[in-house]
Coordinates of C-alpha atoms in Angstrom, one line a residue:
Chain A
M245 CA 79.8 32.2 92.9
I246 CA 81.9 29.8 91.1
A247 CA 85.6 30.4 91.6
R248 CA 87.4 31.3 88.4
R249 CA 90.1 28.8 87.7
D250 CA 92.3 29.9 84.9
V251 CA 95.9 30.9 84.3
Y252 CA 95.1 34.6 85.0
Q253 CA 93.8 33.8 88.5
A254 CA 96.9 31.7 89.0
I255 CA 99.3 34.5 88.3
A256 CA 97.2 37.3 89.7
D257 CA 98.7 36.8 93.2
P258 CA 102.3 37.8 93.9
T259 CA 102.9 34.8 96.2
R260 CA 101.7 32.4 93.5
R261 CA 104.0 34.2 91.0
T262 CA 106.9 33.7 93.4
I263 CA 106.1 30.0 93.8
I264 CA 106.0 29.6 90.0
G265 CA 109.4 31.3 89.8
M266 CA 110.8 29.0 92.5
I267 CA 109.8 25.8 90.8
A268 CA 110.2 26.9 87.2
A269 CA 113.7 25.6 87.0
Q270 CA 113.2 22.4 89.0
P271 CA 110.5 20.8 91.0
Q272 CA 110.5 21.4 94.8
N273 CA 109.2 19.9 97.9
V274 CA 106.0 21.5 99.3
N275 CA 107.7 21.9 102.7
A276 CA 110.8 23.6 101.1
I277 CA 108.4 26.0 99.3
A278 CA 106.5 26.8 102.5
E279 CA 109.7 27.6 104.4
K280 CA 110.5 30.4 102.0
F281 CA 107.4 32.4 102.9
D282 CA 106.4 34.2 106.1
V283 CA 102.8 32.9 105.8
T284 CA 101.4 29.7 107.2
R285 CA 101.8 26.4 105.7
Q286 CA 98.0 26.3 105.1
A287 CA 98.2 29.5 103.1
I288 CA 100.8 28.0 100.9
S289 CA 98.8 24.9 100.5
L290 CA 95.9 26.9 99.4
H291 CA 98.0 28.8 96.9
L292 CA 99.3 25.5 95.5
K293 CA 95.8 24.2 95.2
V294 CA 94.8 27.2 93.1
L295 CA 97.9 26.7 91.0
T296 CA 97.1 23.0 90.6
D297 CA 93.4 23.8 89.8
C298 CA 94.6 26.2 87.2
G299 CA 96.8 23.7 85.6
L300 CA 100.0 25.5 86.3
V301 CA 101.4 23.1 88.9
V302 CA 101.4 19.4 89.2
V303 CA 102.1 17.8 92.6
K304 CA 103.9 14.5 92.4
K305 CA 104.3 12.2 95.3
Q306 CA 107.7 10.6 95.9
G307 CA 107.7 8.5 99.0
R308 CA 106.7 10.9 101.8
D309 CA 107.5 14.0 99.9
H310 CA 105.2 16.0 97.6
F311 CA 107.0 17.6 94.8
C312 CA 105.6 20.6 92.9
E313 CA 106.3 20.8 89.2
A314 CA 105.6 23.8 87.1
Q315 CA 103.6 23.4 83.9
L316 CA 104.8 26.4 82.0
D317 CA 103.0 25.7 78.7
K318 CA 99.9 27.2 80.3
L319 CA 101.6 30.5 80.5
S320 CA 101.7 30.9 76.8
E321 CA 97.9 31.6 77.0
V322 CA 98.8 34.8 78.8
S323 CA 101.4 35.8 76.2
A324 CA 98.8 35.3 73.5
W325 CA 96.6 37.8 75.2
V326 CA 99.4 40.2 75.7
D327 CA 100.2 39.9 72.0
Q328 CA 96.6 40.8 71.1
Y329 CA 96.8 43.8 73.3
R330 CA 100.1 44.8 71.8
Q331 CA 98.4 44.5 68.4
H332 CA 95.9 47.1 69.5
W333 CA 98.8 49.6 70.0
E334 CA 100.4 48.5 66.8
N335 CA 97.1 49.4 65.1
K336 CA 97.3 52.9 66.7
L337 CA 100.7 53.3 65.1
D338 CA 99.3 52.0 61.8
A339 CA 96.7 54.7 61.9
L340 CA 99.4 57.3 62.8
E341 CA 101.5 56.2 59.8
I342 CA 98.5 56.5 57.4
Y343 CA 97.7 59.9 58.8
L344 CA 101.3 61.1 58.4
D345 CA 101.2 60.1 54.8
K346 CA 98.1 62.2 54.3
L347 CA 99.6 65.1 56.1
K348 CA 102.7 64.9 54.0
K349 CA 100.6 65.0 50.9
E350 CA 98.6 68.0 52.1
K351 CA 101.7 69.9 53.1
Y352 CA 104.0 69.2 50.3
G353 CA 101.6 68.2 47.6
N354 CA 102.9 65.7 45.0
K355 CA 106.1 67.7 44.2
K356 CA 109.3 65.7 44.1
D357 CA 112.4 67.0 45.8
Chain B
M331 CA 108.5 37.1 101.8
E332 CA 108.1 39.4 98.9
T333 CA 111.0 41.5 97.7
R334 CA 110.3 44.6 95.7
K335 CA 111.7 44.2 92.3
I336 CA 112.7 46.9 89.9
D337 CA 112.0 44.5 87.1
T338 CA 108.9 45.8 85.4
S339 CA 108.8 43.3 82.5
D340 CA 105.6 41.7 83.8
R341 CA 103.7 45.0 83.5
E342 CA 105.0 46.9 80.6
L343 CA 104.7 47.1 76.8
L344 CA 107.1 48.7 74.3
I345 CA 106.1 49.4 70.7
T346 CA 108.6 50.8 68.3
R347 CA 107.9 51.9 64.8
K348 CA 110.0 53.6 62.1
L349 CA 107.7 56.2 60.6
N350 CA 108.1 57.5 57.1
A351 CA 108.0 61.2 58.1
P352 CA 110.4 63.7 59.5
V353 CA 110.3 64.3 63.3
Q354 CA 108.7 67.8 62.9
L355 CA 105.7 66.3 61.2
V356 CA 105.4 63.3 63.6
W357 CA 105.5 65.7 66.5
E358 CA 102.8 67.9 64.9
A359 CA 100.6 64.9 64.3
W360 CA 101.0 63.9 68.0
T361 CA 100.7 67.2 69.7
D362 CA 98.1 69.1 67.7
P363 CA 94.6 68.1 69.0
E364 CA 93.2 68.5 65.6
H365 CA 95.6 66.0 64.2
I366 CA 95.7 63.5 67.0
A367 CA 91.9 63.2 66.9
N368 CA 92.3 61.7 63.4
W369 CA 94.3 58.7 64.4
W370 CA 94.0 58.1 68.1
G371 CA 91.9 55.5 69.7
P372 CA 90.6 52.0 69.1
D373 CA 89.5 51.2 65.6
G374 CA 86.0 52.3 64.7
F375 CA 86.1 55.1 67.3
T376 CA 86.1 58.8 66.8
N377 CA 87.6 61.3 69.2
T378 CA 86.9 64.7 70.8
I379 CA 89.7 66.4 72.6
T380 CA 88.3 68.9 75.1
K381 CA 91.7 69.9 76.6
M382 CA 95.3 69.3 75.6
D383 CA 97.6 71.4 77.8
M384 CA 101.0 70.2 76.8
R385 CA 103.2 71.2 79.6
P386 CA 104.2 69.4 82.8
G387 CA 101.2 69.1 85.0
G388 CA 98.9 70.0 82.1
E389 CA 95.7 68.1 81.5
W390 CA 94.7 66.1 78.5
N391 CA 91.1 65.2 78.1
L392 CA 90.1 63.0 75.3
V393 CA 86.7 61.5 74.8
M394 CA 86.5 58.4 72.5
H395 CA 83.2 57.8 70.9
G396 CA 82.5 54.1 70.4
P397 CA 80.8 52.7 67.3
D398 CA 77.7 52.0 69.5
G399 CA 77.5 55.5 70.8
T400 CA 79.2 54.9 74.1
D401 CA 81.6 57.6 75.2
F402 CA 84.8 56.9 77.0
D403 CA 86.5 59.6 78.9
N404 CA 90.3 59.5 79.0
K405 CA 92.0 61.8 81.4
S406 CA 95.8 62.2 81.4
I407 CA 98.3 64.5 83.0
F408 CA 101.5 65.4 81.1
K409 CA 104.6 64.9 83.1
E410 CA 107.4 65.8 80.7
I411 CA 107.5 67.5 77.3
V412 CA 110.7 67.8 75.4
P413 CA 109.9 69.2 72.0
F414 CA 110.6 66.8 69.1
K415 CA 112.1 64.3 71.6
R416 CA 110.0 63.1 74.4
I417 CA 106.4 63.1 75.8
V418 CA 105.6 61.5 79.2
Y419 CA 102.1 61.3 80.4
E420 CA 100.1 59.6 83.1
H421 CA 96.8 58.1 82.0
V422 CA 94.9 58.8 85.3
S423 CA 91.5 57.3 84.3
Y424 CA 91.3 53.5 84.1
P425 CA 93.6 51.8 83.4
Y426 CA 96.4 53.7 85.0
I427 CA 99.4 53.8 82.6
L428 CA 102.6 55.8 82.6
A429 CA 103.4 56.3 79.0
T430 CA 106.7 57.5 77.6
I431 CA 106.9 58.4 73.9
E432 CA 110.3 59.0 72.4
F433 CA 110.9 60.5 69.0
E434 CA 114.2 59.9 67.3
D435 CA 115.2 62.1 64.4
L436 CA 116.3 59.9 61.5
G437 CA 116.2 62.7 58.8
E438 CA 113.3 61.8 56.5
Q439 CA 112.2 59.2 59.0
T440 CA 111.4 59.1 62.7
L441 CA 111.8 56.2 65.1
L442 CA 109.0 56.2 67.6
K443 CA 109.3 54.3 70.9
W444 CA 106.1 54.0 72.8
H445 CA 106.5 52.6 76.3
M446 CA 103.6 51.8 78.6
L447 CA 104.0 51.0 82.2
F448 CA 101.1 49.7 84.1
E449 CA 100.6 50.1 87.9
S450 CA 100.9 46.4 88.6
A451 CA 101.1 43.0 86.9
E452 CA 97.6 42.3 88.1
E453 CA 96.2 45.4 86.4
F454 CA 98.2 44.7 83.3
L455 CA 96.7 41.2 83.1
K456 CA 93.2 42.5 83.7
V457 CA 93.6 44.9 80.9
V458 CA 95.0 42.5 78.4
K459 CA 92.4 39.9 79.4
T460 CA 89.4 42.2 79.0
Y461 CA 90.6 43.8 75.8
K462 CA 88.5 42.7 72.9
A463 CA 91.3 42.4 70.4
D464 CA 89.6 40.6 67.6
K465 CA 86.7 43.0 67.4
G466 CA 89.1 45.9 67.4
L467 CA 91.2 44.4 64.7
E468 CA 88.2 43.9 62.5
Q469 CA 87.2 47.5 62.9
N470 CA 90.7 48.7 62.2
V471 CA 90.9 46.9 58.9
A472 CA 87.7 48.7 57.8
K473 CA 89.1 52.0 59.0
L474 CA 92.3 51.3 57.1
D475 CA 90.4 50.6 53.9
V476 CA 88.6 53.9 54.1
Y477 CA 91.9 55.8 54.7
L478 CA 93.5 54.0 51.7
S479 CA 90.6 54.8 49.4
K480 CA 90.8 58.4 50.4
M481 CA 94.5 58.5 49.4
K482 CA 94.0 57.2 45.9

């Protein structure tokens, strides 16, 4: 099975979402990130690898440090999907609106108040 | 170290709409199974409501019939009913959604606030990702056309 590497997989995990939140404002050292979690350094590295593979994080080497930088543009892909799903519900309300018009006509006919 | 947040912004959706009908009529269109079957569901679908017991704990069973003949069972449980004001239900079949619909009386108009809360951000993303929005949209336009021609 080929591992899925897209923005959804990146943010499907709470730890990865927390990491993105941590580095959203400014890049952080890998060690500094790992220290904030109760899991092993390896586990964090793996999460960072997924985030990198998905294009949400870029790791930049500065001397002996590895800084993680968030690439937030990628997240707009998610909001585009959310917008489409929202549109589905907007459509439901469109249908309700049309139906209400029909109901009004049936109930009150065309008489003007 | 995960802290439980009360912030639900990553798993909720709020749709508001000012409807051009008094609240009594909007309530009727929402709560009468015969009416709701006429507008509910994705575009191109028809609906059969087998049960709609509008009281707290009451069941609501709605079957959506897809354009290709596939049936989709939707089971919900009503949590709260405040006539002409508020409906809260849990969609207990997949995907789990806690929906709150608020009706605000604006005289000849009604402000409808439709809030949907998903179980988790993961589920929410799964739903939005798998939702075939463009296909649905296409069908809806067709449905709208039919409605409009009937009204002429």
